[in-house]
Coordinates of C-alpha atoms in Angstrom, one line a residue:
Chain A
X1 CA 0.0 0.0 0.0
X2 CA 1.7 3.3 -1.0
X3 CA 0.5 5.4 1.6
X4 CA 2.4 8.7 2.7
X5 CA 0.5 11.1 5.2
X6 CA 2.9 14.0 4.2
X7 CA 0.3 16.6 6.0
X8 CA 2.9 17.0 8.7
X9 CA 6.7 18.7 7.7
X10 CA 5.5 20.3 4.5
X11 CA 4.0 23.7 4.1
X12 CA 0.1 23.2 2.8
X13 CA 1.5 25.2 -0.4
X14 CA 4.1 22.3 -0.9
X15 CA 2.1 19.7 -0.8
X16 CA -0.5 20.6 -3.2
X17 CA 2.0 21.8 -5.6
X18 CA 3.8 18.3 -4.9
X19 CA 0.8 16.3 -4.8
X20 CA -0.7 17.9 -8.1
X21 CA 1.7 17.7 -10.7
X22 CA 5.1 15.7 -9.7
X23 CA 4.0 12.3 -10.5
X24 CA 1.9 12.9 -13.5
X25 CA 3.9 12.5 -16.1
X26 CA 4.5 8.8 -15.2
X27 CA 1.0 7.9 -13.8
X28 CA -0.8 8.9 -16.9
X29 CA 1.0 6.1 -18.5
X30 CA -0.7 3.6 -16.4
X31 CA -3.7 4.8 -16.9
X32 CA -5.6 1.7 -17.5
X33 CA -4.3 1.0 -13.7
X34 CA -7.3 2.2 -11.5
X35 CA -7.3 -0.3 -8.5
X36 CA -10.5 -1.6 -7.7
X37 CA -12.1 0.0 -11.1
X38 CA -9.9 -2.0 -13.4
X39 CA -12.7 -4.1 -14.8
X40 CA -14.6 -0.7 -16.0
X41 CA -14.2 -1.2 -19.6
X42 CA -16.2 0.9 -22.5
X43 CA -19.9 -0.5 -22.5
X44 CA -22.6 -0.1 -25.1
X45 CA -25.5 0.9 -23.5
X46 CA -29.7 0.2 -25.4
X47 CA -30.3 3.7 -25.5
X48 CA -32.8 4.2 -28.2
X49 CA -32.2 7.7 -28.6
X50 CA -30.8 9.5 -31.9
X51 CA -28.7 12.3 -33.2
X52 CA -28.9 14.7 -35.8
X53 CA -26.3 17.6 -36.4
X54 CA -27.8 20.9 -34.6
X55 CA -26.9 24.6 -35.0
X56 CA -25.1 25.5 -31.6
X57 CA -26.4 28.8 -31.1
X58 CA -30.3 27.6 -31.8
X59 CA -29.7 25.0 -28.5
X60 CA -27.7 27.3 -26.3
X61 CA -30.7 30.4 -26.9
X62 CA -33.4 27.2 -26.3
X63 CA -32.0 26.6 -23.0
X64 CA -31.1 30.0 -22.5
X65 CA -34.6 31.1 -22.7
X66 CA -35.7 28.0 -20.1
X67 CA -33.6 28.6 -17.3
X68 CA -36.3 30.8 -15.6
X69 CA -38.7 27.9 -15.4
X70 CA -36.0 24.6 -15.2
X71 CA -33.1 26.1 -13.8
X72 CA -29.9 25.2 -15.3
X73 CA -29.8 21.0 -15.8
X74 CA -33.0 20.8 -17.2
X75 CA -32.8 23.8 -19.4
X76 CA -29.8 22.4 -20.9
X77 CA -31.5 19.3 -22.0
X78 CA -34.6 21.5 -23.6
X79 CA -32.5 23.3 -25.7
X80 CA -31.1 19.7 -27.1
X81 CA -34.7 18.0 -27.2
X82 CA -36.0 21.3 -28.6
X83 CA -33.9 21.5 -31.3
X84 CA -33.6 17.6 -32.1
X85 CA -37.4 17.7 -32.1
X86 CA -37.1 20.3 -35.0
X87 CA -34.7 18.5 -37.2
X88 CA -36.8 15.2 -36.4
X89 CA -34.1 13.3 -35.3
X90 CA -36.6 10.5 -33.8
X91 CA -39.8 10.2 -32.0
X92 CA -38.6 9.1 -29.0
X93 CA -37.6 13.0 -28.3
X94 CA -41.2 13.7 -28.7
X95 CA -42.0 13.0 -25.1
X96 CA -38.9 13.4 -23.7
X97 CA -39.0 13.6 -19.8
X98 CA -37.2 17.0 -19.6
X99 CA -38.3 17.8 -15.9
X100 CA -37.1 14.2 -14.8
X101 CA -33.4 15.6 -14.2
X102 CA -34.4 19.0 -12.8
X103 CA -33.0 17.9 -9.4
X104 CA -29.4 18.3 -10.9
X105 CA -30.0 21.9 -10.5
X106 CA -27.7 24.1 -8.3
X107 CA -25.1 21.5 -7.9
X108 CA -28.0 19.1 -7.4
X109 CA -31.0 20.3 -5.4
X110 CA -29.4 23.5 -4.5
X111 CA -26.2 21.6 -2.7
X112 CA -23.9 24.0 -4.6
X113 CA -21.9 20.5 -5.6
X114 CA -21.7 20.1 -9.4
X115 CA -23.3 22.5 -11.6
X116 CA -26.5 21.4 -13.2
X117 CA -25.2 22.7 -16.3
X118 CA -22.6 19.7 -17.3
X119 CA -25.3 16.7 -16.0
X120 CA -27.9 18.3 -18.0
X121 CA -25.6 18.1 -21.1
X122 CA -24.2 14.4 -19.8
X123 CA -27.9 12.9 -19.8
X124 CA -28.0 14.5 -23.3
X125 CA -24.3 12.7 -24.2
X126 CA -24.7 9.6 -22.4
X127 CA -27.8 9.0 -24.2
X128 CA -26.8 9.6 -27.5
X129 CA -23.2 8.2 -27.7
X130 CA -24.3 4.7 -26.2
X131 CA -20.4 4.4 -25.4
X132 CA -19.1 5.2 -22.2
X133 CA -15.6 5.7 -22.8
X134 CA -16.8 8.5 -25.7
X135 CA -19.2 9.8 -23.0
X136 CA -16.7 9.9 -20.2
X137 CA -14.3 11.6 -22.9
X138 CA -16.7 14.6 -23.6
X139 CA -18.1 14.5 -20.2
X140 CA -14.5 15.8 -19.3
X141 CA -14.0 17.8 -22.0
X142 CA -17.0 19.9 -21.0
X143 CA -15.3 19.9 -17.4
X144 CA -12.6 21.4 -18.3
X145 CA -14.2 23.6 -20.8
X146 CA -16.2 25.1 -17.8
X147 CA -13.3 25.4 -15.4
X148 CA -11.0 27.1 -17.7
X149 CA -13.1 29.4 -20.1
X150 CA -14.4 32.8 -18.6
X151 CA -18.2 32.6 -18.8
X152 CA -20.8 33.7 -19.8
X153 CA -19.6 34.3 -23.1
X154 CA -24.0 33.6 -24.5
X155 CA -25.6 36.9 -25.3
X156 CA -29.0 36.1 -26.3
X157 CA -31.3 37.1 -29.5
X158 CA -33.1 40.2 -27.8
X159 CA -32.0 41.6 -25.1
X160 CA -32.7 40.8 -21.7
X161 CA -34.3 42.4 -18.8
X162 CA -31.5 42.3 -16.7
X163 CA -28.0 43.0 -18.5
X164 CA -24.7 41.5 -16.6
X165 CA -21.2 42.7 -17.0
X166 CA -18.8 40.3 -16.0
X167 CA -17.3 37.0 -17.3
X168 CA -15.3 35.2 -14.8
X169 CA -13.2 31.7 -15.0
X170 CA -14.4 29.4 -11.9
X171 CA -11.7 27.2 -11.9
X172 CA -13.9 24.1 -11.1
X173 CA -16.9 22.3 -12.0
X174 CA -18.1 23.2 -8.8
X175 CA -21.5 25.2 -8.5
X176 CA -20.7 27.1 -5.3
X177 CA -17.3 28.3 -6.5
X178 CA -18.3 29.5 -9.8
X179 CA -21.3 31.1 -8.9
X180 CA -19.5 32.5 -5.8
X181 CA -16.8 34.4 -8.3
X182 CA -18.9 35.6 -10.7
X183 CA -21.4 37.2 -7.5
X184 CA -17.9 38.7 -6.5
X185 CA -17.0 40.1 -9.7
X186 CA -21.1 41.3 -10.6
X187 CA -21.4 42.7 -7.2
X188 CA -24.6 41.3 -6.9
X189 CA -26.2 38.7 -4.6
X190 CA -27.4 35.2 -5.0
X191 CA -31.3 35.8 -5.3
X192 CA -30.6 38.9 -7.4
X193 CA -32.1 38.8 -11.2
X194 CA -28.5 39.4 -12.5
X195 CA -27.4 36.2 -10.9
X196 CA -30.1 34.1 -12.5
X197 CA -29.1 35.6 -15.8
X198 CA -26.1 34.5 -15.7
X199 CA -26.3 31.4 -14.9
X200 CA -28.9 31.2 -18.1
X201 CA -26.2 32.2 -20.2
X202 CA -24.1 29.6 -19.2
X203 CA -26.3 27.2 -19.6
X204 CA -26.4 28.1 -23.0
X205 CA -22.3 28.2 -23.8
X206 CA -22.5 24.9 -22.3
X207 CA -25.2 23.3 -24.5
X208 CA -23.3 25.1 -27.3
X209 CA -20.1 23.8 -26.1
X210 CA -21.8 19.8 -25.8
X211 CA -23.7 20.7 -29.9
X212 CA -19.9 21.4 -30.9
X213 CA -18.5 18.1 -29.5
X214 CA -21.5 16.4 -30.6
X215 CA -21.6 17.6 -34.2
X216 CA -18.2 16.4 -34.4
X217 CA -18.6 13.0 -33.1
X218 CA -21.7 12.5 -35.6
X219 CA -18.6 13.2 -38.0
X220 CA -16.7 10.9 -37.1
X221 CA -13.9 13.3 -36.3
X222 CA -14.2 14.1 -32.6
X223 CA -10.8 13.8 -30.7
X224 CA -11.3 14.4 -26.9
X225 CA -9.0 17.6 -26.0
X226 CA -8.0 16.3 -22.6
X227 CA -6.8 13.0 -21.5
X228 CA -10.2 11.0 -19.4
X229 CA -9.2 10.7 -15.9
X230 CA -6.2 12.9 -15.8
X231 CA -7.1 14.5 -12.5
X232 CA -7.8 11.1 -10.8
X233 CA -3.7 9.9 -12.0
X234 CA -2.4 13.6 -11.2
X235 CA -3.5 14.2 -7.7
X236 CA -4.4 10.5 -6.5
X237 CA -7.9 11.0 -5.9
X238 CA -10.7 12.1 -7.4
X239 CA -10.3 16.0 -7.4
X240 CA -10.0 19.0 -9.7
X241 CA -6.9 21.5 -10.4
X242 CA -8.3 24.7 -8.0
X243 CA -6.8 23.3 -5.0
X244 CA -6.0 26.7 -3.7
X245 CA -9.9 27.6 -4.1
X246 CA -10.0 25.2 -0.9
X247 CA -6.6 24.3 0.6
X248 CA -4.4 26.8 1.6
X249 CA -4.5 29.9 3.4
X250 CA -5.7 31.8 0.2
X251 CA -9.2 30.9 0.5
X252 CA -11.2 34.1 -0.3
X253 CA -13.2 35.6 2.2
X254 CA -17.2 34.9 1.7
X255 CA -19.2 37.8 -0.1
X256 CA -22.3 37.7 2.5
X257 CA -25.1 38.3 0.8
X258 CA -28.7 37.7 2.9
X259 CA -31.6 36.7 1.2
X260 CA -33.6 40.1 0.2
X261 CA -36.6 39.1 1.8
X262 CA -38.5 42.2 0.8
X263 CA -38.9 41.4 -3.3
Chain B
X1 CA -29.9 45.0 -4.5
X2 CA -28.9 43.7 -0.8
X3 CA -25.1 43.2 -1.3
X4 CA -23.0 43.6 2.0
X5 CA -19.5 42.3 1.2
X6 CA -18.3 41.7 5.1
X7 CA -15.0 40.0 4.2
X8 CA -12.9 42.7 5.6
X9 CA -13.0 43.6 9.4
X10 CA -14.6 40.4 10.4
X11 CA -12.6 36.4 10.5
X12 CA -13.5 34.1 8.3
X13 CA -15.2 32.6 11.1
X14 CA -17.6 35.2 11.8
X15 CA -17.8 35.3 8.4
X16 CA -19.3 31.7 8.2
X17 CA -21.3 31.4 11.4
X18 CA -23.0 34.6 10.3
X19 CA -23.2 33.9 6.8
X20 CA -24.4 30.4 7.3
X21 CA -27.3 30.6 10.3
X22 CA -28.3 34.4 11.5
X23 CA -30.8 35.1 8.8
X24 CA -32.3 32.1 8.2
X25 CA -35.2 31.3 10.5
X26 CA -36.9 34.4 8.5
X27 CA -35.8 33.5 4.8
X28 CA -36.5 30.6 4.9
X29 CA -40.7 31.6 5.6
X30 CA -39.9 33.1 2.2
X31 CA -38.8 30.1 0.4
X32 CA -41.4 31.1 -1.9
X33 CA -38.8 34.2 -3.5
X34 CA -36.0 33.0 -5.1
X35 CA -35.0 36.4 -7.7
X36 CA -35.1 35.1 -11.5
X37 CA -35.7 31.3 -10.7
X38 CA -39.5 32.0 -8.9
X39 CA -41.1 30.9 -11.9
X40 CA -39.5 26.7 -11.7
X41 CA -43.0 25.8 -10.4
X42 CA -43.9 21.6 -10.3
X43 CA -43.9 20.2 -13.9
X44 CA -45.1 16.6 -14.4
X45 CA -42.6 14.9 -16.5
X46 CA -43.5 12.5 -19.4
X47 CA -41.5 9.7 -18.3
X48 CA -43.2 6.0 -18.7
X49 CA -41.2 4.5 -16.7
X50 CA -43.0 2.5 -13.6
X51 CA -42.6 1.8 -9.9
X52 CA -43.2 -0.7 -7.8
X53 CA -41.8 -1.3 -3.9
X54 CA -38.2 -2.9 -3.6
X55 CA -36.3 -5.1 -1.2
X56 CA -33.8 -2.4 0.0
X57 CA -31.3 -4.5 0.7
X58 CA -31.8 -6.2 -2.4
X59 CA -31.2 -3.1 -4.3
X60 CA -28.3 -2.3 -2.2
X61 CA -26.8 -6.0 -2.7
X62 CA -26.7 -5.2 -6.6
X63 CA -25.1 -1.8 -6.4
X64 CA -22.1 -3.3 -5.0
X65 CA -21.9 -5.9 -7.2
X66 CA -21.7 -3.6 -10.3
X67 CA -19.6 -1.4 -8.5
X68 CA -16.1 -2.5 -10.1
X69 CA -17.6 -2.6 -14.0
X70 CA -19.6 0.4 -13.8
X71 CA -18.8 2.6 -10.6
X72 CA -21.0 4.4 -8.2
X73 CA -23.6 6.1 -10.7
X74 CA -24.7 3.5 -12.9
X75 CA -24.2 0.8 -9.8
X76 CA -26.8 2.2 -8.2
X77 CA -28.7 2.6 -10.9
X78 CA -28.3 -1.1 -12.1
X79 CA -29.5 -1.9 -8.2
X80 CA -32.9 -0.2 -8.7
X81 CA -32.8 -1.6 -12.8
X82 CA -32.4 -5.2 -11.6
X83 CA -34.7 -5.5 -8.9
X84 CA -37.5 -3.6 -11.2
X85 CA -37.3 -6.4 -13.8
X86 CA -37.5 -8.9 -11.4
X87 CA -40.6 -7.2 -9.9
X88 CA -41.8 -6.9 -13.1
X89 CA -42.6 -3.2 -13.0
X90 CA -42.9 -2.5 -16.8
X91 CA -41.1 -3.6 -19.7
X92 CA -39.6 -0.7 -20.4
X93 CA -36.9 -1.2 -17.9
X94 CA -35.8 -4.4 -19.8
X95 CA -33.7 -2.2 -22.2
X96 CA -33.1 0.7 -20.1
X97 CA -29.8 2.6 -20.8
X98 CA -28.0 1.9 -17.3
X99 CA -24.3 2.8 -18.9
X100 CA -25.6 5.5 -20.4
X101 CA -24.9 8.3 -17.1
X102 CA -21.4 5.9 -15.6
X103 CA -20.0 9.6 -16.7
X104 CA -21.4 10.9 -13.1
X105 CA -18.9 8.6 -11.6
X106 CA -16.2 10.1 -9.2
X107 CA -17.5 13.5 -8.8
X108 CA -18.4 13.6 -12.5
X109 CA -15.4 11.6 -14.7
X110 CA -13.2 11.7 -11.6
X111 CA -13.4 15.1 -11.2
X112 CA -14.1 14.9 -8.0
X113 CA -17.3 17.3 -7.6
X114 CA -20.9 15.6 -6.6
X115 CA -20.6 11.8 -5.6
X116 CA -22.2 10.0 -8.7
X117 CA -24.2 7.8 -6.1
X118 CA -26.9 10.4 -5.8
X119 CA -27.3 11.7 -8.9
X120 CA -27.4 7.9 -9.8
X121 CA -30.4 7.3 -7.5
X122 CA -31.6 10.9 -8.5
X123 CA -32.0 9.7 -12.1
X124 CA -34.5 6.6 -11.2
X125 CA -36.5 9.1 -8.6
X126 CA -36.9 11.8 -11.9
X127 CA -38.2 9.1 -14.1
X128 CA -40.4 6.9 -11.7
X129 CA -42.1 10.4 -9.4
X130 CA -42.7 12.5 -12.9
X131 CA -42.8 14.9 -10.4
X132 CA -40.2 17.7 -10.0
X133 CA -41.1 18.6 -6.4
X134 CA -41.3 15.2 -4.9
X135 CA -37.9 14.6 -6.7
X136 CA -36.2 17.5 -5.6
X137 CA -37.4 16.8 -2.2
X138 CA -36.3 13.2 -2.5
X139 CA -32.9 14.1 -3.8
X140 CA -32.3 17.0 -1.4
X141 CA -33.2 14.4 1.8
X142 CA -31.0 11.7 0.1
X143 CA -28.3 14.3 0.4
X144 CA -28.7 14.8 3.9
X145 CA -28.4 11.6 4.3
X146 CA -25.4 11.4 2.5
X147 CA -23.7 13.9 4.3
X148 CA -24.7 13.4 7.6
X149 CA -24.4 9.2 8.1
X150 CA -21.4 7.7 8.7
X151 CA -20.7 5.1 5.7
X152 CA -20.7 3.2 4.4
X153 CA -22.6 0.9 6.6
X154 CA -23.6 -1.7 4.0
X155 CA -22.0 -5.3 4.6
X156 CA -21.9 -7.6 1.6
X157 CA -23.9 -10.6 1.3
X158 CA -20.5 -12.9 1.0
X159 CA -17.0 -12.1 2.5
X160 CA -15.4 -9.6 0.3
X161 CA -12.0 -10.0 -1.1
X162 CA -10.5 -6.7 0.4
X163 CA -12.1 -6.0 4.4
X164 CA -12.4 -2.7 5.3
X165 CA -12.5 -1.2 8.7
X166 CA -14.0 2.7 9.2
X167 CA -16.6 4.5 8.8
X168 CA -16.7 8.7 8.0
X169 CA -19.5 11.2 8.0
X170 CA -18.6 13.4 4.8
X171 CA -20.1 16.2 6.0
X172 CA -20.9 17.2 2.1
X173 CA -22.1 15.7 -0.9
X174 CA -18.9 16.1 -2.3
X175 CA -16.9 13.3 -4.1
X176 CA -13.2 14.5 -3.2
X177 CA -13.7 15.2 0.2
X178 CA -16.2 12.4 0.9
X179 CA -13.4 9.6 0.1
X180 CA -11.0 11.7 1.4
X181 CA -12.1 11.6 4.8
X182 CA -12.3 8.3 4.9
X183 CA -9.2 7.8 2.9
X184 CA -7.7 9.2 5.4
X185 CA -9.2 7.3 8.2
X186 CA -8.6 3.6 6.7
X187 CA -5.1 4.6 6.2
X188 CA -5.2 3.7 2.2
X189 CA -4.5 4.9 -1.0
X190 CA -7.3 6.2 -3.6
X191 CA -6.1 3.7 -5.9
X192 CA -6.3 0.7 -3.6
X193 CA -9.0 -2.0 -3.6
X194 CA -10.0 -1.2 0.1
X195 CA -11.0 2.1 -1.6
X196 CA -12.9 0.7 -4.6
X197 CA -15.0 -1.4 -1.6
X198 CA -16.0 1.2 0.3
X199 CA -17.1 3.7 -2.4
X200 CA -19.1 0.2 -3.7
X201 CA -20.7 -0.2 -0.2
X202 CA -21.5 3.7 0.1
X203 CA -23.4 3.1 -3.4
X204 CA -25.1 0.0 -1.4
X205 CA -26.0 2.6 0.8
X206 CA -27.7 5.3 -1.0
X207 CA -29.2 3.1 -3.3
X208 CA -30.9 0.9 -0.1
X209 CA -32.0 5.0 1.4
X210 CA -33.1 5.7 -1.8
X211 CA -35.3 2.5 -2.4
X212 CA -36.9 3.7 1.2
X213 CA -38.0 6.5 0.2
X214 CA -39.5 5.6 -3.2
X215 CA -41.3 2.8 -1.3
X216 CA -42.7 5.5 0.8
X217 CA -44.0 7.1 -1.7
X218 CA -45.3 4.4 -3.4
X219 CA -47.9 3.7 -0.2
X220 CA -48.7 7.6 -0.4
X221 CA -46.3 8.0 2.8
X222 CA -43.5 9.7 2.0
X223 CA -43.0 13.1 3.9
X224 CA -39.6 15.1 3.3
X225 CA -37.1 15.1 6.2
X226 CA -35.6 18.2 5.3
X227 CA -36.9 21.4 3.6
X228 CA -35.9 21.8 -0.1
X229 CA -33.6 24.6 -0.7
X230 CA -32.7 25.0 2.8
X231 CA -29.0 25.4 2.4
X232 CA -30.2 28.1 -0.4
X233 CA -31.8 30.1 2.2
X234 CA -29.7 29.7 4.9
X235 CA -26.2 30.6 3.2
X236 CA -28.1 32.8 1.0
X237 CA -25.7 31.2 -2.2
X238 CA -25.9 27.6 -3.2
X239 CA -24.0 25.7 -0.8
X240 CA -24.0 22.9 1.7
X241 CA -23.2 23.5 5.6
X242 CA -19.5 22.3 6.0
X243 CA -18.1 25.9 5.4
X244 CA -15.4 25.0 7.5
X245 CA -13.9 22.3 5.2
X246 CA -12.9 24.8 2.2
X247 CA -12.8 28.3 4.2
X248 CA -11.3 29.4 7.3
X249 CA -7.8 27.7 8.8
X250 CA -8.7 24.6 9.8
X251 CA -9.2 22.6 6.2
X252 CA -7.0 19.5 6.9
X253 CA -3.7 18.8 5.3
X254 CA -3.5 16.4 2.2
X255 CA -2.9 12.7 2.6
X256 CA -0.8 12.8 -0.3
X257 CA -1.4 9.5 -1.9
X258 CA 0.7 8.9 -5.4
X259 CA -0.8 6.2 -7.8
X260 CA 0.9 2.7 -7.4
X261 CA 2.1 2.0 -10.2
X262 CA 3.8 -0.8 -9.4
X263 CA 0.2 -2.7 -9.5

């Protein structure tokens, strides 16, 4: 068992610059090596569900526009069933149950864990690739697309009632954090109008984002961008690249912002 | 706009035990108000996918067993999928697409965010409720759960291979620092069998709460434990309640654990 509690003698900075990077040049070439997950090969799953090419921007303004009433996970998926309903891609997205993943919503049910934006589009990829190693691959891609773009990039077809000002670059998948910046940077708080806007737009450059790989894949020509699994081999658990955003003594301070109990 | 940014003049303690409980006996009698999302009322979903009462234990017993093809998401879900063909509960879950969301493993592809054991549950308690209330309820209680039980409890049916010996409460929903706790009390590696057991048995685990509740629900019983969107309220941001484990000075050091790649 290679175990090495190294919490004690190193500085916290050390240790999650250490732990990050130093072995991953050499782990990544075992990465078929996963312990107890070994056996987790590709599997074709009996999805019945088919894909036609869409235009990006037509399923990022879809879910754009339903954020208000399905929040982020959920919206996502309209703006693909929407639009694969248009180019008739197959009757079984006629009564697709939309709604039925609208728990994933605020890093599911408001948990600030995973944002609902990348599990909406993951329902939307699982179903349609029926290949979980392609899944897993985009799945990742869209990850790290979220993390490391500054969103939201959307502006939609008329303009809205609220207008935002700032992009910002969360770093993470995680809800809380990326919401948390962007409130920073907007000066605005959680249950404000401007924050629900935003979060609308990214649900559309994420939708857009999943077309684009999507489109490609129905090609035949999509390459994943990122090695699958990469942070798993870097750090040696399941984690993300923002250590700092948590570790460390650089942990912002918390923008407090009460509930305006008065709208 | 109610935007008070308190981070300077006060620790990052005050910071949290203000910014997590002082306001939120009276926001949360407005649950009702939540800015640009107060139109997401209830929507019936068109899933046809039917219901009847499970064997917990039964379902947990099959989660575990998938756990080292198919990891934590699509375990659980192949725990409900198994149980409902042997029930006989409709013939639509012969075919249904159980590989199709093994993306939400490991915080979504490894990534460490929302354990993939509750949006697995959450996508059987979408489909079979067709209700987005009683599954956000379900979901938000299932997180609670999650968070606040020490696991994984769940013994196998047979002897496993690997024996493990602690249990951790997570404190969180989330994937990295869920196993990292108890990581860190077993005294193993993320890439060691002992690991892959217990993140099996936490699946046993959810998937066994889970069944509960939808059996609950079936007789007309079930009653939320928690309120939905409490965290919402009380933090006034899409959170959870261990503040403490990402801000302030008392996040725990890293067990640094490198791959084995000797395996």
């Amino acid at each position: 068992m290679n175990t090495d509690v190294k919490s004690n003698g190193l500085s916290r900075r050390e240790i999650i610059i250490n732990g990050g990077m130093a072995v991953a040049g050499a782990a990544i070439a075992s990465l078929g090596v996963l312990g107890g997950a070994k056996n987790a090969g590709a599997y074709a799953s009996a999805s019945i569900y088919k894909y036609k090419k869409l235009d990006p921007r037509a399923v990022g303004q879809v879910a754009y526009e339903n954020y208000a009433k399905r929040w982020c996970a959920s919206s996502v998926i309209a703006g693909f069933v929407e639009a694969l309903k248009k180019e008739q891609a197959g009757a079984e997205w006629n009564d697709f149950p939309i709604d039925a993943y609208r728990w994933a919503h605020g890093g599911m049910a408001g948990w600030g864990a995973l944002c609902g934006t990348m599990p909406g589009a993951g329902v939307i990829i699982g179903l349609v690739t029926k290949d979980t190693d392609t899944a897993e691959a985009m799945v990742n891609d869209l990850a790290f697309y979220y993390a490391y773009t500054e969103l939201p990039s959307f502006t939609p077809a008329k303009p809205p009632k609220t207008e935002i000002h700032h992009m910002t670059m969360a770093g993470t998948p995680i809800c809380h954090i990326s919401i948390g910046k962007w409130m920073r940077a907007e000066g605005v708080d959680f249950l404000s109008d401007a924050r629900a806007e935003r979060c609308a737009r990214v649900a559309a450059n994420v939708a857009m984002e999943a077309t684009g790989m999507l489109n490609d894949w129905a090609d035949g020509k999509y390459v994943p961008k990122h090695k699958p699994l990469y942070n798993v081999i870097a750090n040696g658990i399941t984690s993300q690249n923002n250590c700092g955003d948590c570790h460390g003594h650089d942990v912002p301070g918390v923008v407090q912002t009460y509930p305006s109990l008065d709208k």
